[in-house]
């Protein structure tokens, strides 16, 4: 495969577009990571809630267990603390659920912001670049393999637009049939130029 044109102006445009495409993709990826970390910061409240709930649950459980050891009345006194311990567990679960929700939101936003634009850039930049590289590689292989100028000229007759062909000769097909060497070389050069390969 041949990734860049032999012609300076075309090659400069290709390199400029490549650099811009990579820079834009990097910028979108950075923005996605920034939004992810920004949204993930909202989970701090959930962490605090979970820690407060866990601490409250442990304290109430310890108090309930200590009071439960009191003879005769321990079971009755520990019951409210056991209920309070359950409330702490609920608060702890709510804190964990809030963290999970924020994590999912941060991941969704971060990936959405980064991936969708990068996919669009790949579709509109990478696909045409790969198509160019494939065509240029095939054309270079034709030239390197000693393919005749007449074959390249025939490809030009089938691939190039009519106004472009008319600029080479008033009757390019007739010139090709006659084997006109100047027209054949011009058509071959035209076909190769469109693929970014210079006729040597």
Coordinates of C-alpha atoms in Angstrom, one line a residue:
X1 CA 0.0 0.0 0.0
X2 CA 1.1 3.6 -0.7
X3 CA -0.1 6.1 1.8
X4 CA 1.0 9.4 0.3
X5 CA 1.0 10.9 -3.1
X6 CA 4.1 11.4 -5.2
X7 CA 3.0 15.0 -5.9
X8 CA 4.1 17.6 -3.3
X9 CA 0.8 19.6 -3.2
X10 CA -1.4 16.6 -2.8
X11 CA 1.0 15.0 -0.3
X12 CA 1.0 18.2 1.8
X13 CA -2.8 18.2 1.9
X14 CA -2.8 14.6 2.9
X15 CA -0.3 15.1 5.7
X16 CA -2.2 18.2 6.9
X17 CA -5.5 16.3 7.0
X18 CA -3.9 13.4 8.8
X19 CA -2.4 15.6 11.5
X20 CA -5.7 17.4 12.0
X21 CA -7.7 14.2 12.1
X22 CA -5.3 12.7 14.8
X23 CA -5.4 16.0 16.7
X24 CA -9.2 16.1 16.7
X25 CA -9.5 12.5 17.8
X26 CA -7.0 13.2 20.6
X27 CA -9.0 16.3 21.7
X28 CA -12.3 14.3 21.7
X29 CA -10.7 11.5 23.7
X30 CA -9.3 14.0 26.2
X31 CA -12.7 15.7 26.5
X32 CA -14.4 12.4 27.1
X33 CA -11.9 11.6 29.9
X34 CA -12.3 15.0 31.4
X35 CA -16.1 14.7 31.5
X36 CA -15.8 11.2 33.0
X37 CA -13.6 12.4 35.8
X38 CA -15.8 15.5 36.4
X39 CA -19.0 13.5 36.7
X40 CA -17.3 10.8 38.7
X41 CA -16.5 13.5 41.3
X42 CA -20.2 13.5 42.1
X43 CA -19.8 10.1 43.7
X44 CA -18.0 11.7 46.7
X45 CA -21.5 12.3 48.2
X46 CA -22.3 8.6 47.9
X47 CA -19.0 7.6 49.4
X48 CA -19.7 9.9 52.4
X49 CA -23.2 8.5 52.7
X50 CA -22.0 4.9 52.6
X51 CA -19.3 5.6 55.2
X52 CA -21.7 7.4 57.5
X53 CA -24.3 4.5 57.1
X54 CA -21.6 1.9 57.8
X55 CA -20.3 3.8 60.8
X56 CA -23.8 4.3 62.2
X57 CA -24.7 0.6 61.6
X58 CA -21.6 -0.7 63.3
X59 CA -22.1 1.7 66.3
X60 CA -25.8 0.7 66.7
X61 CA -24.9 -3.0 66.3
X62 CA -22.2 -2.7 69.0
X63 CA -24.5 -0.8 71.4
X64 CA -27.3 -3.3 70.8
X65 CA -25.0 -6.3 71.5
X66 CA -23.6 -4.7 74.6
X67 CA -27.1 -3.9 76.0
X68 CA -28.3 -7.3 75.0
X69 CA -25.9 -8.8 77.5
X70 CA -27.8 -7.0 80.4
X71 CA -29.7 -9.7 82.4
X72 CA -33.5 -9.7 82.2
X73 CA -34.0 -6.5 80.1
X74 CA -31.2 -6.9 77.5
X75 CA -33.5 -8.2 74.8
X76 CA -36.0 -5.4 75.1
X77 CA -33.4 -2.6 75.3
X78 CA -31.4 -3.8 72.3
X79 CA -34.4 -4.0 69.9
X80 CA -34.4 -0.2 69.1
X81 CA -30.7 -0.3 68.4
X82 CA -31.1 -3.2 66.1
X83 CA -33.7 -1.2 64.2
X84 CA -31.3 1.8 64.1
X85 CA -28.6 -0.6 62.8
X86 CA -31.0 -1.6 59.9
X87 CA -31.5 2.1 59.1
X88 CA -27.7 2.5 58.9
X89 CA -27.5 -0.4 56.6
X90 CA -30.1 1.2 54.4
X91 CA -28.2 4.4 54.3
X92 CA -25.0 2.5 53.4
X93 CA -26.8 0.7 50.5
X94 CA -28.2 4.0 49.3
X95 CA -24.7 5.5 49.2
X96 CA -23.4 2.5 47.3
X97 CA -26.3 2.8 44.8
X98 CA -25.6 6.5 44.3
X99 CA -21.9 5.7 43.5
X100 CA -23.0 3.0 41.0
X101 CA -25.4 5.4 39.3
X102 CA -22.7 8.1 39.1
X103 CA -20.2 5.6 37.8
X104 CA -22.6 4.4 35.0
X105 CA -23.5 8.0 34.1
X106 CA -19.8 9.0 34.0
X107 CA -18.9 6.0 31.8
X108 CA -21.8 6.6 29.5
X109 CA -21.1 10.3 29.0
X110 CA -17.3 9.9 28.8
X111 CA -17.6 7.1 26.2
X112 CA -20.3 8.9 24.3
X113 CA -18.4 12.1 24.1
X114 CA -15.2 10.4 23.0
X115 CA -16.3 7.5 20.8
X116 CA -19.0 9.0 18.6
X117 CA -16.9 11.9 17.2
X118 CA -13.9 9.6 16.8
X119 CA -16.0 7.1 14.8
X120 CA -17.3 10.0 12.6
X121 CA -13.7 11.1 12.0
X122 CA -12.6 7.6 11.1
X123 CA -15.5 7.2 8.7
X124 CA -14.9 10.5 6.9
X125 CA -11.0 10.5 7.1
X126 CA -9.6 7.0 7.5
X127 CA -11.9 5.2 5.0
X128 CA -11.0 7.6 2.1
X129 CA -7.3 7.4 3.1
X130 CA -7.3 3.6 3.0
X131 CA -9.1 3.7 -0.4
X132 CA -6.5 6.1 -1.7
X133 CA -3.7 3.9 -0.4
X134 CA -5.2 0.8 -2.0
X135 CA -5.6 2.5 -5.4
X136 CA -2.2 4.0 -5.3
X137 CA -0.6 0.7 -4.3
X138 CA -2.3 -1.0 -7.2
X139 CA -1.2 1.7 -9.6
X140 CA 2.3 1.5 -8.3
X141 CA 2.3 -2.3 -8.7
X142 CA 1.2 -1.8 -12.3
X143 CA 4.0 0.6 -13.1
X144 CA 6.6 -1.5 -11.2
X145 CA 5.4 -4.7 -12.8
X146 CA 6.1 -3.3 -16.3
X147 CA 2.5 -2.8 -17.3
X148 CA 2.2 -1.1 -20.6
X149 CA 1.3 2.5 -21.0
X150 CA -1.6 1.4 -23.1
X151 CA -3.2 -0.4 -20.2
X152 CA -2.9 2.6 -18.0
X153 CA -4.3 4.8 -20.8
X154 CA -7.3 2.4 -21.1
X155 CA -7.9 2.7 -17.4
X156 CA -7.9 6.4 -17.7
X157 CA -10.5 6.2 -20.5
X158 CA -12.7 4.2 -18.2
X159 CA -12.1 6.0 -14.9
X160 CA -11.6 9.7 -15.8
X161 CA -14.3 12.2 -16.4
X162 CA -15.1 13.2 -20.0
X163 CA -14.0 16.9 -19.6
X164 CA -10.7 15.8 -18.3
X165 CA -10.2 13.3 -21.2
X166 CA -11.2 16.0 -23.7
X167 CA -8.4 18.1 -22.3
X168 CA -5.9 15.5 -23.4
X169 CA -7.2 15.0 -26.9
X170 CA -10.4 15.8 -28.9
X171 CA -10.8 12.0 -29.6
X172 CA -8.9 10.2 -26.8
X173 CA -10.5 6.8 -27.6
X174 CA -9.6 7.1 -31.3
X175 CA -6.0 8.2 -30.3
X176 CA -5.8 5.1 -28.0
X177 CA -7.0 2.9 -30.8
X178 CA -4.4 4.4 -33.2
X179 CA -1.7 3.9 -30.5
X180 CA -0.8 7.6 -30.5
X181 CA 2.2 7.5 -28.1
X182 CA 1.9 11.1 -26.9
X183 CA -1.8 10.8 -26.1
X184 CA -1.3 7.3 -24.6
X185 CA 1.4 8.7 -22.3
X186 CA -0.7 11.7 -21.3
X187 CA -3.7 9.4 -20.5
X188 CA -1.4 7.0 -18.5
X189 CA 0.0 10.0 -16.6
X190 CA -3.5 11.3 -16.0
X191 CA -4.6 7.9 -14.5
X192 CA -1.5 7.6 -12.3
X193 CA -1.8 11.2 -11.1
X194 CA -5.4 10.6 -9.9
X195 CA -4.0 7.8 -7.8
X196 CA -1.0 9.8 -6.5
X197 CA 1.7 8.0 -8.6
X198 CA 4.1 9.8 -10.9
X199 CA 4.8 8.3 -14.3
X200 CA 8.5 7.9 -14.6

